[in-house]
Amino acid sequence: MTVKDGKRWSTSDAYLHPALKMRSNLSVTTGALVTRVLFDRTRAVAVEYLKDGQLCEAHAQREIILSGGAINSPQTLMLSGIGDADHLRSVGIDAWHHLPGVGQNLQDHLEPVTLYKAQWKFPHVMIGIGLKWILFRQGWGATSHLETGGFARSEASVPHPNIQFHFLPSTIHDHGRKMGSQHAFQVHVGPMRPLSKGQILLASSDPSKAPLIDANYMANEHDRAEMRACIRLSREIFAQPAFAKEYAGVELSPGPEKTSDRDLDAFVRALGDSAYHPSCTCRMGQNPNGRIITEEERKTSGHVGNARVDAAVTKPDCKVWGLDGLRIVDASIMPSVVSGNLNAPIIMMAERASDLILSEHLGRSVMLSPSKVKVWKPKHPEKQRDGEPIVKLSV
């Protein structure tokens, strides 16, 4: 998370609000619902939107940039007649620009939570933490509470860490919408490179209707096996002396009796949470037509969606294939989901897109983002731990 002065610091705080104070040619309309992009032949010329019940248009002199995210950007394209022709016709939309990849290739990070009862109880400390944050915006209350984490390999054959851990020294449910009723701590853990891919579809041609989201989690054995490894590695970590002697009490979730593959699969299906990392639904690539999936691939991958896979929607310059004056800059253009959180990568993508747009319109190279940055390169090679687990767990 990006935090400043004890509060969550968004890209709106960091980029938009300062720009509004300095630029007279920038205006922001809130409480509006985009209904579609308007075109003159293949050129995007305006955005149609609803504001206070009135249908309005915002016209573009140069180009339009969609940043609705992995859900709303493909929805806007489809409402504008851009997408898989068969699907658009099925909801009564004139499919004038067939682009089969729109809304396909949806990827996300799914996270089960391993929860342990805490042996130590410090309710008075929690009161002090809350007061310090309320009065001074400092202390533990000014953090994201997810500041301890790490990456690991699910097994020795994996070439790079494929599992991410987020440790939380408290207990919450449903992303904090429900607080726990006991002293406990938990780890959110999930695979970084799932093979299962879902899709975004239109429920109807009505822009006010939410699209249909099929995340298609755990659709193949590869992803299910990695989920089981996530939970078993979490248990192994909390069984280490550093935790077990003084901190970790009874396992509350999934529960010590849940040991079989079937038990763990059922637990993840019932209680796994999205990490809010939806991406890749307007993927960047070189081939807007993709390729036809084989029947064998469909069976082993748990594929959903149309018959074409790897179909690109955007070019390397973020422009939509086959159209002029329309770009997309958000997580939807990722070819595949990154091995970690999306916040920083999306900020980087937006800064790079700004460079591309300015360079094109000014006719010269522009680099707003730093061209030379420090990169951490560990001197020691990454290596999978040898031998048996330090604490052997029954499976």
Coordinates of C-alpha atoms in Angstrom, one line a residue:
M1 CA 0.0 0.0 0.0
T2 CA 1.0 3.6 -0.5
V3 CA 0.7 5.5 2.8
K4 CA 1.4 9.1 3.6
D5 CA 0.8 11.0 6.9
G6 CA -0.8 7.9 8.4
K7 CA -3.4 7.5 5.7
R8 CA -3.8 5.6 2.5
W9 CA -2.4 7.7 -0.3
S10 CA -4.0 7.1 -3.6
T11 CA -3.0 8.0 -7.1
S12 CA -5.8 10.6 -7.0
D13 CA -4.0 12.2 -4.0
A14 CA -0.6 12.0 -5.6
Y15 CA -1.4 13.0 -9.2
L16 CA -4.9 14.2 -9.8
H17 CA -5.5 16.7 -7.0
P18 CA -2.1 18.5 -7.4
A19 CA -2.8 18.8 -11.2
L20 CA -6.3 20.2 -10.6
K21 CA -4.7 23.0 -8.6
M22 CA -2.1 23.8 -11.3
R23 CA -3.9 23.3 -14.6
S24 CA -6.8 25.3 -16.0
N25 CA -7.3 22.9 -18.9
L26 CA -8.2 19.9 -16.6
S27 CA -11.7 19.3 -15.3
V28 CA -13.2 16.3 -13.5
T29 CA -16.8 15.1 -13.6
T30 CA -17.9 12.8 -10.8
G31 CA -21.1 10.9 -10.3
A32 CA -21.2 10.1 -14.1
L33 CA -21.8 6.8 -15.8
V34 CA -20.1 6.2 -19.2
T35 CA -22.5 4.5 -21.6
R36 CA -20.3 4.1 -24.7
V37 CA -17.6 5.6 -26.9
L38 CA -18.8 7.3 -30.1
F39 CA -17.0 6.8 -33.4
D40 CA -16.7 8.5 -36.8
R41 CA -15.9 5.4 -38.8
T42 CA -13.0 3.8 -36.9
R43 CA -12.0 6.9 -35.0
A44 CA -13.1 7.5 -31.5
V45 CA -14.5 11.1 -31.3
A46 CA -16.5 11.3 -28.0
V47 CA -17.6 9.6 -24.8
E48 CA -21.3 9.4 -24.1
Y49 CA -22.3 9.5 -20.4
L50 CA -25.2 9.9 -18.0
K51 CA -25.0 12.7 -15.4
D52 CA -28.0 13.5 -13.2
G53 CA -30.3 11.6 -15.5
Q54 CA -29.1 13.6 -18.6
L55 CA -27.3 12.0 -21.5
C56 CA -24.2 14.1 -22.2
E57 CA -21.2 13.9 -24.6
A58 CA -17.5 14.8 -24.0
H59 CA -15.8 15.3 -27.4
A60 CA -12.1 14.6 -28.0
Q61 CA -9.8 16.7 -30.2
R62 CA -7.0 14.1 -30.1
E63 CA -7.8 10.9 -28.4
I64 CA -9.8 9.1 -25.7
I65 CA -8.2 7.0 -22.9
L66 CA -10.2 4.4 -21.0
S67 CA -9.0 3.7 -17.5
G68 CA -12.0 1.8 -16.1
G69 CA -10.0 -1.2 -14.9
A70 CA -10.2 -4.9 -15.9
I71 CA -14.0 -4.9 -15.3
N72 CA -15.3 -1.6 -16.7
S73 CA -12.9 -1.1 -19.6
P74 CA -14.0 -4.2 -21.5
Q75 CA -17.6 -3.5 -20.5
T76 CA -17.3 0.0 -22.1
L77 CA -15.8 -1.4 -25.3
M78 CA -18.6 -4.0 -25.6
L79 CA -21.3 -1.4 -25.0
S80 CA -19.7 0.5 -27.8
G81 CA -20.0 -2.4 -30.3
I82 CA -16.4 -3.6 -29.9
G83 CA -15.8 -7.2 -28.9
D84 CA -16.7 -10.8 -29.8
A85 CA -19.4 -10.4 -32.4
D86 CA -21.5 -13.4 -31.4
H87 CA -21.7 -12.3 -27.8
L88 CA -22.6 -8.7 -28.6
R89 CA -25.4 -9.8 -30.9
S90 CA -26.7 -12.1 -28.2
V91 CA -27.4 -9.0 -26.0
G92 CA -28.7 -6.9 -28.8
I93 CA -25.7 -4.7 -29.6
D94 CA -24.5 -4.0 -33.1
A95 CA -21.1 -5.6 -33.3
W96 CA -19.4 -3.3 -35.8
H97 CA -15.8 -4.1 -34.7
H98 CA -15.1 -7.8 -34.1
L99 CA -12.3 -8.1 -31.5
P100 CA -12.6 -11.5 -29.8
G101 CA -10.2 -10.8 -26.9
V102 CA -12.4 -8.1 -25.3
G103 CA -13.4 -9.3 -21.8
Q104 CA -11.4 -12.6 -22.2
N105 CA -8.3 -13.7 -20.3
L106 CA -9.5 -12.5 -16.9
Q107 CA -6.9 -13.2 -14.3
D108 CA -6.9 -12.6 -10.6
H109 CA -5.1 -13.7 -7.4
L110 CA -7.2 -15.9 -5.1
E111 CA -6.2 -16.0 -1.4
P112 CA -7.3 -18.4 1.3
V113 CA -6.7 -17.3 4.9
T114 CA -4.9 -19.4 7.5
L115 CA -6.0 -18.2 11.0
Y116 CA -4.5 -18.9 14.4
K117 CA -5.6 -18.1 17.9
A118 CA -3.1 -15.8 19.7
Q119 CA -1.6 -17.0 22.9
W120 CA -1.0 -13.4 24.1
K121 CA -3.8 -10.9 24.6
F122 CA -3.1 -7.1 24.7
P123 CA -6.5 -5.2 24.5
H124 CA -4.9 -2.2 26.3
V125 CA -2.2 -2.0 23.6
M126 CA -4.9 -1.9 20.9
I127 CA -6.5 1.1 22.6
G128 CA -3.2 2.9 22.7
I129 CA -2.6 2.2 19.0
G130 CA -6.0 3.6 18.1
L131 CA -5.6 6.7 20.2
K132 CA -2.1 7.4 18.8
W133 CA -3.5 7.2 15.2
I134 CA -6.5 9.3 15.9
L135 CA -4.5 12.1 17.6
F136 CA -1.2 12.0 15.7
R137 CA -1.7 9.8 12.6
Q138 CA 1.3 7.8 13.8
G139 CA 2.3 4.4 15.2
W140 CA 1.0 1.0 14.2
G141 CA -2.4 2.4 13.3
A142 CA -0.7 4.4 10.5
T143 CA 0.5 1.3 8.7
S144 CA -1.3 -1.0 6.3
H145 CA -1.1 -3.8 8.9
L146 CA 0.1 -6.0 6.0
E147 CA 3.8 -5.0 6.2
T148 CA 5.2 -8.4 6.9
G149 CA 5.1 -10.8 4.0
G150 CA 7.2 -12.8 1.6
F151 CA 7.4 -15.1 -1.4
A152 CA 8.2 -18.8 -1.6
R153 CA 8.3 -21.7 -4.1
S154 CA 5.6 -24.3 -3.8
E155 CA 8.2 -27.0 -4.6
A156 CA 11.8 -27.3 -5.7
S157 CA 11.0 -27.7 -9.4
V158 CA 9.5 -24.2 -9.6
P159 CA 12.0 -21.8 -11.2
H160 CA 10.9 -18.7 -9.3
P161 CA 8.8 -18.0 -6.2
N162 CA 5.2 -18.5 -7.1
I163 CA 3.4 -18.0 -3.7
Q164 CA 2.9 -14.8 -1.8
F165 CA 2.2 -14.4 1.9
H166 CA 0.7 -11.4 3.6
F167 CA 0.8 -11.6 7.4
L168 CA -1.8 -9.7 9.5
P169 CA -1.3 -9.4 13.3
S170 CA -5.1 -9.3 13.8
T171 CA -8.2 -11.1 12.6
I172 CA -10.6 -9.7 10.0
H173 CA -13.2 -11.3 7.7
D174 CA -14.4 -10.2 4.2
H175 CA -11.5 -7.7 3.8
G176 CA -12.2 -5.9 7.0
R177 CA -16.0 -5.5 6.6
K178 CA -16.3 -7.9 9.5
M179 CA -13.9 -7.8 12.5
G180 CA -13.0 -10.9 14.4
S181 CA -14.3 -11.5 17.9
Q182 CA -11.1 -13.0 19.4
H183 CA -7.4 -12.5 19.7
A184 CA -5.9 -14.1 16.6
F185 CA -3.6 -13.5 13.7
Q186 CA -3.7 -14.7 10.1
V187 CA -1.8 -15.0 6.9
H188 CA -3.3 -14.4 3.5
V189 CA -1.6 -16.6 0.9
G190 CA -2.1 -17.4 -2.7
P191 CA -0.4 -18.5 -6.0
M192 CA 0.9 -15.7 -8.1
R193 CA 0.7 -17.2 -11.6
P194 CA -2.6 -19.1 -11.8
L195 CA -3.4 -20.8 -15.1
S196 CA -7.1 -20.5 -14.8
K197 CA -8.6 -17.6 -16.7
G198 CA -12.1 -16.2 -16.7
Q199 CA -14.1 -13.7 -18.6
I200 CA -16.2 -10.5 -18.5
L201 CA -19.5 -10.6 -20.4
L202 CA -22.4 -8.2 -20.7
A203 CA -25.6 -9.1 -18.9
S204 CA -27.5 -6.8 -21.2
S205 CA -27.1 -3.7 -23.4
D206 CA -28.1 -1.5 -20.5
P207 CA -25.0 0.3 -19.2
S208 CA -26.4 0.6 -15.7
K209 CA -26.5 -3.2 -15.4
A210 CA -23.3 -4.8 -13.9
P211 CA -21.4 -7.1 -16.2
L212 CA -21.2 -10.8 -15.6
I213 CA -17.9 -11.7 -14.0
D214 CA -16.7 -15.3 -14.2
A215 CA -13.3 -15.5 -12.5
N216 CA -13.1 -19.2 -13.1
Y217 CA -10.9 -19.8 -10.1
M218 CA -9.2 -23.2 -9.6
A219 CA -10.4 -24.5 -12.9
N220 CA -7.4 -26.9 -13.3
E221 CA -5.4 -29.2 -11.2
H222 CA -2.3 -27.0 -11.4
D223 CA -4.0 -24.2 -9.5
R224 CA -5.7 -26.5 -7.0
A225 CA -2.3 -28.1 -6.2
E226 CA -0.7 -24.7 -5.7
M227 CA -3.5 -23.7 -3.4
R228 CA -3.0 -26.7 -1.2
A229 CA 0.7 -25.9 -1.1
C230 CA -0.1 -22.4 0.1
I231 CA -2.0 -23.7 3.1
R232 CA 0.5 -26.4 4.0
L233 CA 3.4 -23.9 3.8
S234 CA 1.5 -21.5 6.0
R235 CA 1.0 -24.3 8.6
E236 CA 4.7 -25.1 8.4
I237 CA 5.7 -21.5 9.1
F238 CA 3.4 -21.2 12.1
A239 CA 4.7 -24.5 13.5
Q240 CA 8.2 -23.1 13.7
P241 CA 9.5 -22.5 17.3
A242 CA 9.5 -18.8 16.8
F243 CA 5.7 -18.8 16.5
A244 CA 4.7 -22.0 18.2
K245 CA 6.4 -21.5 21.6
E246 CA 4.8 -18.2 22.5
Y247 CA 2.5 -16.9 19.9
A248 CA 0.5 -19.5 17.9
G249 CA -2.3 -21.2 19.6
V250 CA -5.0 -23.4 18.0
E251 CA -5.5 -23.3 14.2
L252 CA -8.9 -21.8 13.8
S253 CA -9.1 -21.9 10.0
P254 CA -9.1 -24.1 8.0
G255 CA -8.8 -26.1 11.2
P256 CA -6.3 -28.8 12.1
E257 CA -8.6 -31.6 11.0
K258 CA -8.6 -30.3 7.4
T259 CA -5.6 -32.2 5.9
S260 CA -6.7 -34.0 2.8
D261 CA -6.6 -32.5 -0.7
R262 CA -10.4 -32.7 -0.8
D263 CA -10.7 -30.9 2.5
L264 CA -8.4 -28.1 1.4
D265 CA -10.0 -27.7 -2.0
A266 CA -13.4 -27.4 -0.4
F267 CA -12.1 -24.8 2.1
V268 CA -10.6 -22.6 -0.6
R269 CA -13.7 -22.8 -2.7
A270 CA -15.9 -21.8 0.3
L271 CA -13.7 -19.1 1.8
G272 CA -11.1 -18.0 -0.6
D273 CA -11.0 -14.2 -1.2
S274 CA -10.1 -12.2 -4.3
A275 CA -7.0 -10.1 -3.6
Y276 CA -8.6 -7.4 -5.8
H277 CA -6.1 -7.9 -8.6
P278 CA -8.4 -8.4 -11.7
S279 CA -6.4 -7.9 -14.9
C280 CA -5.7 -8.9 -18.5
T281 CA -9.2 -8.5 -20.0
C282 CA -7.9 -6.1 -22.8
R283 CA -4.5 -7.8 -23.0
M284 CA -1.6 -6.2 -24.9
G285 CA -0.2 -8.2 -27.7
Q286 CA 0.7 -8.6 -31.4
N287 CA -2.2 -10.7 -32.7
P288 CA -5.8 -9.4 -32.3
N289 CA -7.2 -12.7 -33.7
G290 CA -5.4 -15.0 -31.3
R291 CA -5.6 -18.7 -32.0
I292 CA -8.2 -21.4 -31.7
I293 CA -7.9 -23.4 -28.6
T294 CA -7.6 -27.2 -28.9
E295 CA -10.0 -29.6 -27.3
E296 CA -7.2 -31.0 -25.1
E297 CA -6.2 -27.5 -23.9
R298 CA -9.8 -26.8 -23.1
K299 CA -10.1 -29.9 -20.9
T300 CA -6.8 -29.5 -19.0
S301 CA -7.0 -25.8 -18.5
G302 CA -10.7 -25.5 -17.6
H303 CA -11.0 -22.9 -20.3
V304 CA -14.1 -20.7 -20.4
G305 CA -15.0 -18.1 -23.1
N306 CA -15.0 -18.1 -26.8
A307 CA -12.9 -20.5 -28.9
R308 CA -10.0 -18.0 -29.4
V309 CA -7.2 -17.6 -26.8
D310 CA -4.3 -15.1 -26.6
A311 CA -6.3 -12.6 -28.6
A312 CA -4.8 -9.1 -28.1
V313 CA -7.0 -6.0 -27.6
T314 CA -4.3 -3.4 -27.3
K315 CA -1.0 -2.7 -29.1
P316 CA 2.3 -2.0 -27.3
D317 CA 1.4 1.7 -27.4
C318 CA -1.9 1.0 -25.5
K319 CA -4.0 1.7 -28.6
V320 CA -6.9 -0.5 -29.4
W321 CA -6.4 -2.8 -32.4
G322 CA -8.1 -1.6 -35.6
L323 CA -9.2 1.7 -34.1
D324 CA -7.9 5.3 -34.0
G325 CA -7.9 7.7 -31.2
L326 CA -8.6 5.2 -28.5
R327 CA -6.2 3.9 -25.8
I328 CA -6.6 1.8 -22.7
V329 CA -4.3 2.4 -19.7
D330 CA -5.1 0.2 -16.7
A331 CA -4.7 -3.4 -15.4
S332 CA -6.8 -4.8 -18.2
I333 CA -3.9 -4.4 -20.7
M334 CA -1.5 -6.6 -18.8
P335 CA -0.8 -9.7 -21.0
S336 CA -0.7 -11.8 -17.8
V337 CA -1.1 -11.0 -14.1
V338 CA 2.1 -9.9 -12.3
S339 CA 3.7 -12.0 -9.5
G340 CA 2.6 -9.6 -6.8
N341 CA 0.3 -6.7 -6.0
L342 CA -1.0 -4.5 -8.8
N343 CA -0.8 -1.0 -7.3
A344 CA 2.9 -0.1 -8.1
P345 CA 2.9 -1.9 -11.5
I346 CA -0.2 0.0 -12.6
I347 CA 1.3 3.4 -11.5
M348 CA 4.4 2.5 -13.6
M349 CA 2.3 1.6 -16.6
A350 CA 0.4 4.9 -16.4
E351 CA 3.6 6.9 -16.2
R352 CA 5.0 5.0 -19.2
A353 CA 1.8 5.5 -21.1
S354 CA 2.1 9.2 -20.4
D355 CA 5.5 9.2 -22.0
L356 CA 4.2 7.5 -25.1
I357 CA 1.2 9.8 -25.5
L358 CA 3.2 13.0 -25.0
S359 CA 6.0 11.8 -27.3
E360 CA 3.6 11.1 -30.1
H361 CA 1.7 14.3 -29.9
L362 CA 4.8 16.5 -29.4
G363 CA 6.8 14.8 -32.1
R364 CA 9.8 14.2 -29.8
S365 CA 10.8 11.8 -27.1
V366 CA 9.4 12.7 -23.7
M367 CA 10.4 10.9 -20.5
L368 CA 8.3 12.0 -17.5
S369 CA 9.1 8.8 -15.6
P370 CA 12.8 8.2 -14.5
S371 CA 14.8 6.5 -17.1
K372 CA 17.4 5.3 -14.6
V373 CA 16.3 3.8 -11.4
K374 CA 18.0 1.7 -8.8
V375 CA 17.2 -2.0 -9.1
W376 CA 17.8 -4.4 -6.2
K377 CA 19.8 -7.3 -7.4
P378 CA 20.7 -9.7 -4.6
K379 CA 24.2 -11.1 -4.8
H380 CA 23.2 -14.5 -3.5
P381 CA 21.4 -16.8 -6.0
E382 CA 17.8 -17.8 -5.2
K383 CA 17.7 -21.3 -3.9
Q384 CA 15.0 -23.7 -2.9
R385 CA 15.5 -25.0 0.7
D386 CA 17.1 -28.5 0.7
G387 CA 15.9 -31.5 2.6
E388 CA 12.8 -32.2 4.6
P389 CA 10.7 -29.5 6.3
I390 CA 12.0 -28.3 9.6
V391 CA 8.7 -29.4 11.2
K392 CA 7.1 -32.4 9.5
L393 CA 3.4 -31.9 9.2
S394 CA 0.9 -34.8 8.5
V395 CA -0.9 -34.6 5.2

